[in-house]
PDB file of C-alpha atoms in Angstrom:
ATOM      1  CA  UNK N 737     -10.299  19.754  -1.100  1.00 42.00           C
ATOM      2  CA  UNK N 738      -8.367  16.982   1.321  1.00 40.00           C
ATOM      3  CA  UNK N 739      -8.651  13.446   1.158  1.00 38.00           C
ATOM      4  CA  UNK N 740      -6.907  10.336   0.194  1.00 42.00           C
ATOM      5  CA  UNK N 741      -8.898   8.539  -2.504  1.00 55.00           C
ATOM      6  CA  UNK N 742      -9.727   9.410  -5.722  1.00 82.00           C
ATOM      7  CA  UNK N 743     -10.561  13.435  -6.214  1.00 93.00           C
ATOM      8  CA  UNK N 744     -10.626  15.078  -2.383  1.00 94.00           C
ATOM      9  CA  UNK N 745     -13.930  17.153  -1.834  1.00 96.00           C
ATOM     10  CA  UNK N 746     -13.853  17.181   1.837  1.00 97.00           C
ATOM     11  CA  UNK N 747     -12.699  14.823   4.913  1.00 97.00           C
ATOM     12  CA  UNK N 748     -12.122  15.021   8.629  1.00 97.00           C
ATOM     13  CA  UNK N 749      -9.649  11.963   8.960  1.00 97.00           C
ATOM     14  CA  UNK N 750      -6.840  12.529  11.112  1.00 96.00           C
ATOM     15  CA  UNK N 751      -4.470  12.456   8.124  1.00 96.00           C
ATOM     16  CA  UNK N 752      -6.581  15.946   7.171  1.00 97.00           C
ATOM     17  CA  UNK N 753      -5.939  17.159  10.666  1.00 98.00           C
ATOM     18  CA  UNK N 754      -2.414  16.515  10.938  1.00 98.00           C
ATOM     19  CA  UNK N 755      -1.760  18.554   7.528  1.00 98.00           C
ATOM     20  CA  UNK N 756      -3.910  21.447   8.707  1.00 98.00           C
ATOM     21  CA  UNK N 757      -1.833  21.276  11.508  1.00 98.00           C
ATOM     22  CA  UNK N 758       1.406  21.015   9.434  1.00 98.00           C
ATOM     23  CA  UNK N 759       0.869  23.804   7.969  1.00 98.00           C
ATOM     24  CA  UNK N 760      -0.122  26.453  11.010  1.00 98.00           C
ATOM     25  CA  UNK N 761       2.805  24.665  13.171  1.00 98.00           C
ATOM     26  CA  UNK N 762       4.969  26.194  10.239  1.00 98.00           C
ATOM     27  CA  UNK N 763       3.601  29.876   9.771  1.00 98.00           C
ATOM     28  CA  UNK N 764       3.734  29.588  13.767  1.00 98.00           C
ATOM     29  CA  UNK N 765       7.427  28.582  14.041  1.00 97.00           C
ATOM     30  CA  UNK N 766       8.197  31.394  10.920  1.00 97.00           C
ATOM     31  CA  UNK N 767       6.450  33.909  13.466  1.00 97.00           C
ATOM     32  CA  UNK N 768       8.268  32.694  16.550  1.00 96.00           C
ATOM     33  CA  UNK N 769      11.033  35.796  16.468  1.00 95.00           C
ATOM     34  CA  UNK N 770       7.853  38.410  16.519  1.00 95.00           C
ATOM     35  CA  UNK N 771       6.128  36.785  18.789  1.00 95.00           C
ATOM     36  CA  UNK N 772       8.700  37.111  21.516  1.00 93.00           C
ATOM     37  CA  UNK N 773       9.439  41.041  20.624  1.00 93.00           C
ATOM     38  CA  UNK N 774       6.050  41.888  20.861  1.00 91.00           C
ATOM     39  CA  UNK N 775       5.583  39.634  23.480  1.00 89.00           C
ATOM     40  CA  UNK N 776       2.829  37.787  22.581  1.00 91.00           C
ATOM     41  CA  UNK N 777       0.519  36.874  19.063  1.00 94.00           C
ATOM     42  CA  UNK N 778      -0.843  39.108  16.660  1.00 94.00           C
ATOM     43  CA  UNK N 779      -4.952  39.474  16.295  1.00 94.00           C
ATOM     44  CA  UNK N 780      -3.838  40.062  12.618  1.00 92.00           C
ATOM     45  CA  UNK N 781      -2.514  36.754  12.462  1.00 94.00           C
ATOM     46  CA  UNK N 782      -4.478  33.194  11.389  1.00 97.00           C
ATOM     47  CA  UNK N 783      -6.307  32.515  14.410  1.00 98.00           C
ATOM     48  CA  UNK N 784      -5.231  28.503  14.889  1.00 98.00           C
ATOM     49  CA  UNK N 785      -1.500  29.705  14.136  1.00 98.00           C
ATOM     50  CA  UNK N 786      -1.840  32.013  17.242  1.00 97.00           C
ATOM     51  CA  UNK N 787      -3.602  29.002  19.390  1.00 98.00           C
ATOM     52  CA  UNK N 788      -0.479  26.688  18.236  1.00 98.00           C
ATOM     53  CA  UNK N 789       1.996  30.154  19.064  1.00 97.00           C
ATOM     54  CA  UNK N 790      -0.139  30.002  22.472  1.00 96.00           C
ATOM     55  CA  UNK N 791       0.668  26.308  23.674  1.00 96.00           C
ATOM     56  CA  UNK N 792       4.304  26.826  22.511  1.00 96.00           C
ATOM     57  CA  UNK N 793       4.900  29.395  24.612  1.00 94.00           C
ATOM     58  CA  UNK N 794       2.989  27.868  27.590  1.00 93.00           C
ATOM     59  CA  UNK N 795       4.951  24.385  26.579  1.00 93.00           C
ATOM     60  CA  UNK N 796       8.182  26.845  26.917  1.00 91.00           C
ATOM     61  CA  UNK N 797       7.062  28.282  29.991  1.00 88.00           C
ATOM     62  CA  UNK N 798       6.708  25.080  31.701  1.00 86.00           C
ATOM     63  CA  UNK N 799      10.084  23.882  30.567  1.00 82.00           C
ATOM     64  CA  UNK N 800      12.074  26.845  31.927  1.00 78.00           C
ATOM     65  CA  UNK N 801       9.357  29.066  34.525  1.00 73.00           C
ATOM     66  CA  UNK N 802      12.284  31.575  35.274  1.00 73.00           C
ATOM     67  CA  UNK N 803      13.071  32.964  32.183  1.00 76.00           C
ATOM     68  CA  UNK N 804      11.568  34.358  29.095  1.00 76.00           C
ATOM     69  CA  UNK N 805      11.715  31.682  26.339  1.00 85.00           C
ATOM     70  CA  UNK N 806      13.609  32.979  23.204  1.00 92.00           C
ATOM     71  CA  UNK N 807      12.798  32.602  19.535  1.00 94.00           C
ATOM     72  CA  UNK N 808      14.576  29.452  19.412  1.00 94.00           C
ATOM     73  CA  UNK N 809      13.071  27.776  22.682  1.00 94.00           C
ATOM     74  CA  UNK N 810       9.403  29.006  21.346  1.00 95.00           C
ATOM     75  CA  UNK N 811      10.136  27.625  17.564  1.00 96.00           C
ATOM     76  CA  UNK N 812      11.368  23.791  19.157  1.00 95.00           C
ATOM     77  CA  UNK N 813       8.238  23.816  21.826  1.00 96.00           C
ATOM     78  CA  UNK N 814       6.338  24.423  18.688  1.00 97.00           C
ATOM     79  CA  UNK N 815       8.084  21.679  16.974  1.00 96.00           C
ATOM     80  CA  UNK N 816       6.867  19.027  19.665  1.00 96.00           C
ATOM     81  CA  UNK N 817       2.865  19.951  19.309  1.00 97.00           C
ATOM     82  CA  UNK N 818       0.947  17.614  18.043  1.00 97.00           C
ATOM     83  CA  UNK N 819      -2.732  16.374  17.772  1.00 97.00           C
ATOM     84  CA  UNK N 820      -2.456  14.527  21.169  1.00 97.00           C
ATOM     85  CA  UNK N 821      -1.890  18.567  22.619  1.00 96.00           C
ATOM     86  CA  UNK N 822      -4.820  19.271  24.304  1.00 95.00           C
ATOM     87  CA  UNK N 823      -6.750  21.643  22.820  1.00 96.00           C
ATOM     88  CA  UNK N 824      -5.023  21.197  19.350  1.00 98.00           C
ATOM     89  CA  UNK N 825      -7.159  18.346  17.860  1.00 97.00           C
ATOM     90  CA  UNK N 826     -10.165  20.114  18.112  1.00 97.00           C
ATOM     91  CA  UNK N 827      -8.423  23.632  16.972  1.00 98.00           C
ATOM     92  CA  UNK N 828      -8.083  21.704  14.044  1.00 98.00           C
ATOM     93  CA  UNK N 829     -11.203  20.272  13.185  1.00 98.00           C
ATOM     94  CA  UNK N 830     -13.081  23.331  14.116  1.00 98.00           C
ATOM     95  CA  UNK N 831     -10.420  24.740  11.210  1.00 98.00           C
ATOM     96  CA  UNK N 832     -11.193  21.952   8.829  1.00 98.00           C
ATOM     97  CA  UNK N 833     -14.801  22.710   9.401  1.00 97.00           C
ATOM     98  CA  UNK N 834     -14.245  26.072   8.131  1.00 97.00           C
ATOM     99  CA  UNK N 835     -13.396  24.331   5.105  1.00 97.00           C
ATOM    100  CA  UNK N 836     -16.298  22.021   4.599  1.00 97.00           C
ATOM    101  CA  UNK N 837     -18.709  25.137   4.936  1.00 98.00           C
ATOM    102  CA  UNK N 838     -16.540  26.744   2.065  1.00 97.00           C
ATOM    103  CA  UNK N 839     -17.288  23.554  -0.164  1.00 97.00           C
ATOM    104  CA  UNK N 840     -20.461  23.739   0.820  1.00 98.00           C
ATOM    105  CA  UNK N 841     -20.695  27.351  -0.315  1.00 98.00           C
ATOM    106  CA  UNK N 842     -19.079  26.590  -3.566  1.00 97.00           C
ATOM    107  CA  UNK N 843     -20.826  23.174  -4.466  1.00 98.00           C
ATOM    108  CA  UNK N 844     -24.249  25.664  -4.084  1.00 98.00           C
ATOM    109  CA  UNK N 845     -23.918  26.804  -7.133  1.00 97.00           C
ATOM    110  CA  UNK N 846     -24.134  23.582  -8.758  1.00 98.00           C
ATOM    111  CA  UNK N 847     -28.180  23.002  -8.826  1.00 98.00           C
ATOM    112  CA  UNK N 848     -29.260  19.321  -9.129  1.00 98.00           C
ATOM    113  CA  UNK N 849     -32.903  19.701 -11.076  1.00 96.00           C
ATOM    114  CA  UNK N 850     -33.528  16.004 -11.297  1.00 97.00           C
ATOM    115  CA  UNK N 851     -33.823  13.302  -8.585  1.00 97.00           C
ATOM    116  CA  UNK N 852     -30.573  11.481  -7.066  1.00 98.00           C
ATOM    117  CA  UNK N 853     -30.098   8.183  -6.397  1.00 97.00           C
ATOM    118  CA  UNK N 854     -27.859   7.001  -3.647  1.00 97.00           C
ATOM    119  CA  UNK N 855     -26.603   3.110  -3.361  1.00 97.00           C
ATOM    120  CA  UNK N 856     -24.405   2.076  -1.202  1.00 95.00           C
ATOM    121  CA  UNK N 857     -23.398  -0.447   1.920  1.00 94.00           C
ATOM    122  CA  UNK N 858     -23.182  -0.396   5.857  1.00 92.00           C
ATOM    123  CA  UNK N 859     -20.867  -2.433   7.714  1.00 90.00           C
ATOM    124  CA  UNK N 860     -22.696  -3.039  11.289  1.00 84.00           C
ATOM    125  CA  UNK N 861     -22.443  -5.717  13.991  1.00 81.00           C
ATOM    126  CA  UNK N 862     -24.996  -8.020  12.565  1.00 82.00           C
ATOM    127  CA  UNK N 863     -23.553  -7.683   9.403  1.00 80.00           C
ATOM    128  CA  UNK N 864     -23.597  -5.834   6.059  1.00 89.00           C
ATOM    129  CA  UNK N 865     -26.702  -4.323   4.302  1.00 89.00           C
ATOM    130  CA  UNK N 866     -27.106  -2.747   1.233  1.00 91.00           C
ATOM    131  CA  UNK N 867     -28.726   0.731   0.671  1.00 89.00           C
ATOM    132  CA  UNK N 868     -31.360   2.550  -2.054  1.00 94.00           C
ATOM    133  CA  UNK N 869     -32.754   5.369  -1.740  1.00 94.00           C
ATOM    134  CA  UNK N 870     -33.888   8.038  -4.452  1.00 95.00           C
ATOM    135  CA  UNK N 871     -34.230  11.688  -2.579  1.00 96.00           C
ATOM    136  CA  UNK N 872     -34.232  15.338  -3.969  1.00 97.00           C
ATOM    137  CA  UNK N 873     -31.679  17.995  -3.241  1.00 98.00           C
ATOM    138  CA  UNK N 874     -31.211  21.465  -4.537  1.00 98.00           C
ATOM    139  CA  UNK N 875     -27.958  21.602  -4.638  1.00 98.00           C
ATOM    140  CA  UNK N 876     -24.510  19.618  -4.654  1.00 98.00           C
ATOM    141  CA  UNK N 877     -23.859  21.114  -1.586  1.00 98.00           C
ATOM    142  CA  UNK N 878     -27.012  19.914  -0.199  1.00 98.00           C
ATOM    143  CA  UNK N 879     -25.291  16.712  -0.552  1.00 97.00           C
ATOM    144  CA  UNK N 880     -22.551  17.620   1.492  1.00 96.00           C
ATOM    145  CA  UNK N 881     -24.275  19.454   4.235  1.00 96.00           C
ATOM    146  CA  UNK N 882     -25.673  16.155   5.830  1.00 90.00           C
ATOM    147  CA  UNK N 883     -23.511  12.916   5.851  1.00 92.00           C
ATOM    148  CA  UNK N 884     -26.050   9.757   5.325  1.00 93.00           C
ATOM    149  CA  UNK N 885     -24.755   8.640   8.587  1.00 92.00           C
ATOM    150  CA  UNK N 886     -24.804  10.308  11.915  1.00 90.00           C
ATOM    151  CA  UNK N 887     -21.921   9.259  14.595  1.00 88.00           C
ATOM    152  CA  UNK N 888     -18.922   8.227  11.869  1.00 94.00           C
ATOM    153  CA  UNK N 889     -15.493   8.934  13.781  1.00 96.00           C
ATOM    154  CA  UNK N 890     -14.022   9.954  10.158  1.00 97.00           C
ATOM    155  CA  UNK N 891     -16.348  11.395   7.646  1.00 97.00           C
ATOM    156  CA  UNK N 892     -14.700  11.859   3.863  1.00 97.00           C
ATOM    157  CA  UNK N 893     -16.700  12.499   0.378  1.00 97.00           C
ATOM    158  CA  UNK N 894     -14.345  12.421  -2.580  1.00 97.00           C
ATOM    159  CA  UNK N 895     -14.746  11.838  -6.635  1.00 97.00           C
ATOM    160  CA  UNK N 896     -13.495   8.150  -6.882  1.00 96.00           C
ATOM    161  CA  UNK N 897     -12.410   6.764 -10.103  1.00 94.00           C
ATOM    162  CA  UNK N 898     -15.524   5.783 -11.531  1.00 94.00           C
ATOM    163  CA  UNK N 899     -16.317   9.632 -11.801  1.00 96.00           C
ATOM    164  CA  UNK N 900     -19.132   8.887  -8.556  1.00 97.00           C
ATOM    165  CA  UNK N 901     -19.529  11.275  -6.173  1.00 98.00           C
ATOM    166  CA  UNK N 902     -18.851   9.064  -2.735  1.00 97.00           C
ATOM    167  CA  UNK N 903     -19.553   8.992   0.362  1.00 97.00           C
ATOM    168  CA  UNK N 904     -17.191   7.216   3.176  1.00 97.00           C
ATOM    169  CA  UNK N 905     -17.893   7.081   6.346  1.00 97.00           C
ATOM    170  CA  UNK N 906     -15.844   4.940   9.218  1.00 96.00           C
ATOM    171  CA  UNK N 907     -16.680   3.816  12.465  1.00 94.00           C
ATOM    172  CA  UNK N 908     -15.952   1.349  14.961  1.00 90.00           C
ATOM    173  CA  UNK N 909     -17.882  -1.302  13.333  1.00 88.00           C
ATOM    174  CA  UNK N 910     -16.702  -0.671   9.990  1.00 93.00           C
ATOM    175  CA  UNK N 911     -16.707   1.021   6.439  1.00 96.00           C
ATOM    176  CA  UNK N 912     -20.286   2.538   5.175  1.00 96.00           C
ATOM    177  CA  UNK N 913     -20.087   3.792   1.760  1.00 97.00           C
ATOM    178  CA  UNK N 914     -22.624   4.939  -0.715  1.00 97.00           C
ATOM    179  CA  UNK N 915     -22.205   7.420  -4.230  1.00 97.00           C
ATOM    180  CA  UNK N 916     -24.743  10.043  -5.201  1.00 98.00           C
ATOM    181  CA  UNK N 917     -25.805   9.683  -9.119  1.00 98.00           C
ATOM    182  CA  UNK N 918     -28.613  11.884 -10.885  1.00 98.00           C
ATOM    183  CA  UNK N 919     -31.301  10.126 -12.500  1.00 98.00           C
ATOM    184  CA  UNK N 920     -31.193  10.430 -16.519  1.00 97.00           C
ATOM    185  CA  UNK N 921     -34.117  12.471 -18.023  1.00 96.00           C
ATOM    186  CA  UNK N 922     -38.140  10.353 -17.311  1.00 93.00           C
ATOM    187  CA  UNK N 923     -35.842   7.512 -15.397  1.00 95.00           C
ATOM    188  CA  UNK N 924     -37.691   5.911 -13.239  1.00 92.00           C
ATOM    189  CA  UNK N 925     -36.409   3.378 -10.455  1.00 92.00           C
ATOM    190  CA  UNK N 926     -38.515   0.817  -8.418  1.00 90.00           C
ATOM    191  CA  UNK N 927     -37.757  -1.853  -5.822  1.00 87.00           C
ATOM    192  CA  UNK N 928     -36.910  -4.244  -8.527  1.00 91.00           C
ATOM    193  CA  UNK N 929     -34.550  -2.286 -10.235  1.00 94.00           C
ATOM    194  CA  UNK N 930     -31.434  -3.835 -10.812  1.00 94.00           C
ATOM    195  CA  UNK N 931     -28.147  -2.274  -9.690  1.00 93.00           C
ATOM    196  CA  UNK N 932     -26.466  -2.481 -13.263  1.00 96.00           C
ATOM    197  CA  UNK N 933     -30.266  -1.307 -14.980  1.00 96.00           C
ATOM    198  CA  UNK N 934     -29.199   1.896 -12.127  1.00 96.00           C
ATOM    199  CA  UNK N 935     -26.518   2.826 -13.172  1.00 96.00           C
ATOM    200  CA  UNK N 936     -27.737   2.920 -17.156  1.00 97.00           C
ATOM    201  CA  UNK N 937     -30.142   5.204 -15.933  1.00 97.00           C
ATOM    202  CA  UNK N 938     -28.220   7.735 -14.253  1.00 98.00           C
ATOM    203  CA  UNK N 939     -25.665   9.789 -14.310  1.00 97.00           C
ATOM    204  CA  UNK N 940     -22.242  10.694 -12.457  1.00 98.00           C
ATOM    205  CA  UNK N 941     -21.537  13.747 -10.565  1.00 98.00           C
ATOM    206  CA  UNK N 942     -18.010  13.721 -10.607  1.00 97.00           C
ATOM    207  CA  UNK N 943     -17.595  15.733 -14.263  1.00 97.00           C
ATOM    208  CA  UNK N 944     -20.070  18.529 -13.211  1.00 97.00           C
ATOM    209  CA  UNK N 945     -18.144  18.618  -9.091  1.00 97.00           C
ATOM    210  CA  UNK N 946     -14.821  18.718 -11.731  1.00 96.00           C
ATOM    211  CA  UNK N 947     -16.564  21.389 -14.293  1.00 95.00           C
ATOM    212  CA  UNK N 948     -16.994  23.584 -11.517  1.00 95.00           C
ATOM    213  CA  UNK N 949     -13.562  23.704 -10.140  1.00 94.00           C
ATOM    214  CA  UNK N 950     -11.807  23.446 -13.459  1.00 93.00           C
ATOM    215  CA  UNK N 951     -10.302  19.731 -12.888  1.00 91.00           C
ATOM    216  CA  UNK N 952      -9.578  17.764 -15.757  1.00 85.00           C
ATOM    217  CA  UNK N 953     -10.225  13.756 -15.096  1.00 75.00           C
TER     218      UNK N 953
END
């Protein structure tokens, strides 16, 4: 779980990147001796640790074409990658994406046997405007599978302090938010319904999301 606000469930800002990131350049750096006595990374190894291991030593290459870089050349060209290393920003997000379908995979097992109601606003360049919309899913994961937006350049679903399952998405024209609640037992909600009459007739995701992964509040 990675995010910034409230509980993390999932999120592709580049905050979540750079950690990812963080953590392979590491392993890679701790590897950096092998790596130049077997001359080159290990299949065995985490595959985005050997991509970062691979643009070190063609970083230490370029630097010094003559020789064969040593441990200590590989581990400071490693040092220096970054997201702006081409190649590594998307490494990473194909990485973190490996952890959304594992969410996805766990939040399955939470089934959802009563409506959900989803409220919520879109920042756009006319304006903002408000959002209802009552829809069906199996699953909690079902949630997660498809963001209620398509085209966000950061996409991140957390538990925020009101125990709501939400939904943030950004883009160039603003914030679009929404939460996901489940509809209380015969509720019924019409066009009329007021936000506050809503929310007395549903109820929060966030303690069953927490249930399932043992999180107190």
């Amino acid at each position: 779980m990675n995010t910034t606000t409230g509980i993390p469930v999932w999120s592709n800002a580049n905050a979540t990147l750079e950690a990812i990131l963080d953590d392979a350049r590491a392993e890679a750096m701790d590897l950096a001796e092998e790596t130049i006595t077997r001359q080159g990374t290990d299949p065995a190894d985490d595959w985005l640790v050997n991509t970062i291991i691979e643009a070190g030593l063609q970083t230490a290459s370029t630097r010094n074409p003559w020789n064969t870089p040593r441990a200590e050349t590989l581990r400071q060209a490693i040092e220096g990658l970054d997201l702006g290393t081409p190649g590594l920003a998307s490494a990473a997000a194909e990485y973190n994406d490996a952890y959304r379908q594992d969410e996805i995979a766990n939040l399955d097992g939470i089934r959802l046997d009563r409506p959900v109601i989803i409220t919520g606003k879109a920042e756009i360049w006319r304006g903002t405007r408000t959002m209802c919309s009552t829809l069906r899913f199996d699953t909690i994961g079902d949630i997660i599978r498809q963001a209620p937006w398509n085209d966000m350049d950061v996409d991140d679903w957390s538990i925020d302090p009101n125990d709501d399952l939400r939904y943030t998405g950004i883009h160039h024209d603003g914030v679009n938010t929404c939460t996901y609640r489940q509809l209380k037992p015969d509720a019924r909600i019409t066009t009329h319904t007021s936000y506050s009459a809503i929310l007395r007739m549903s109820e929060p995701l966030g303690p069953i999301i927490r249930s399932h992964y043992g999180i107190e509040r």
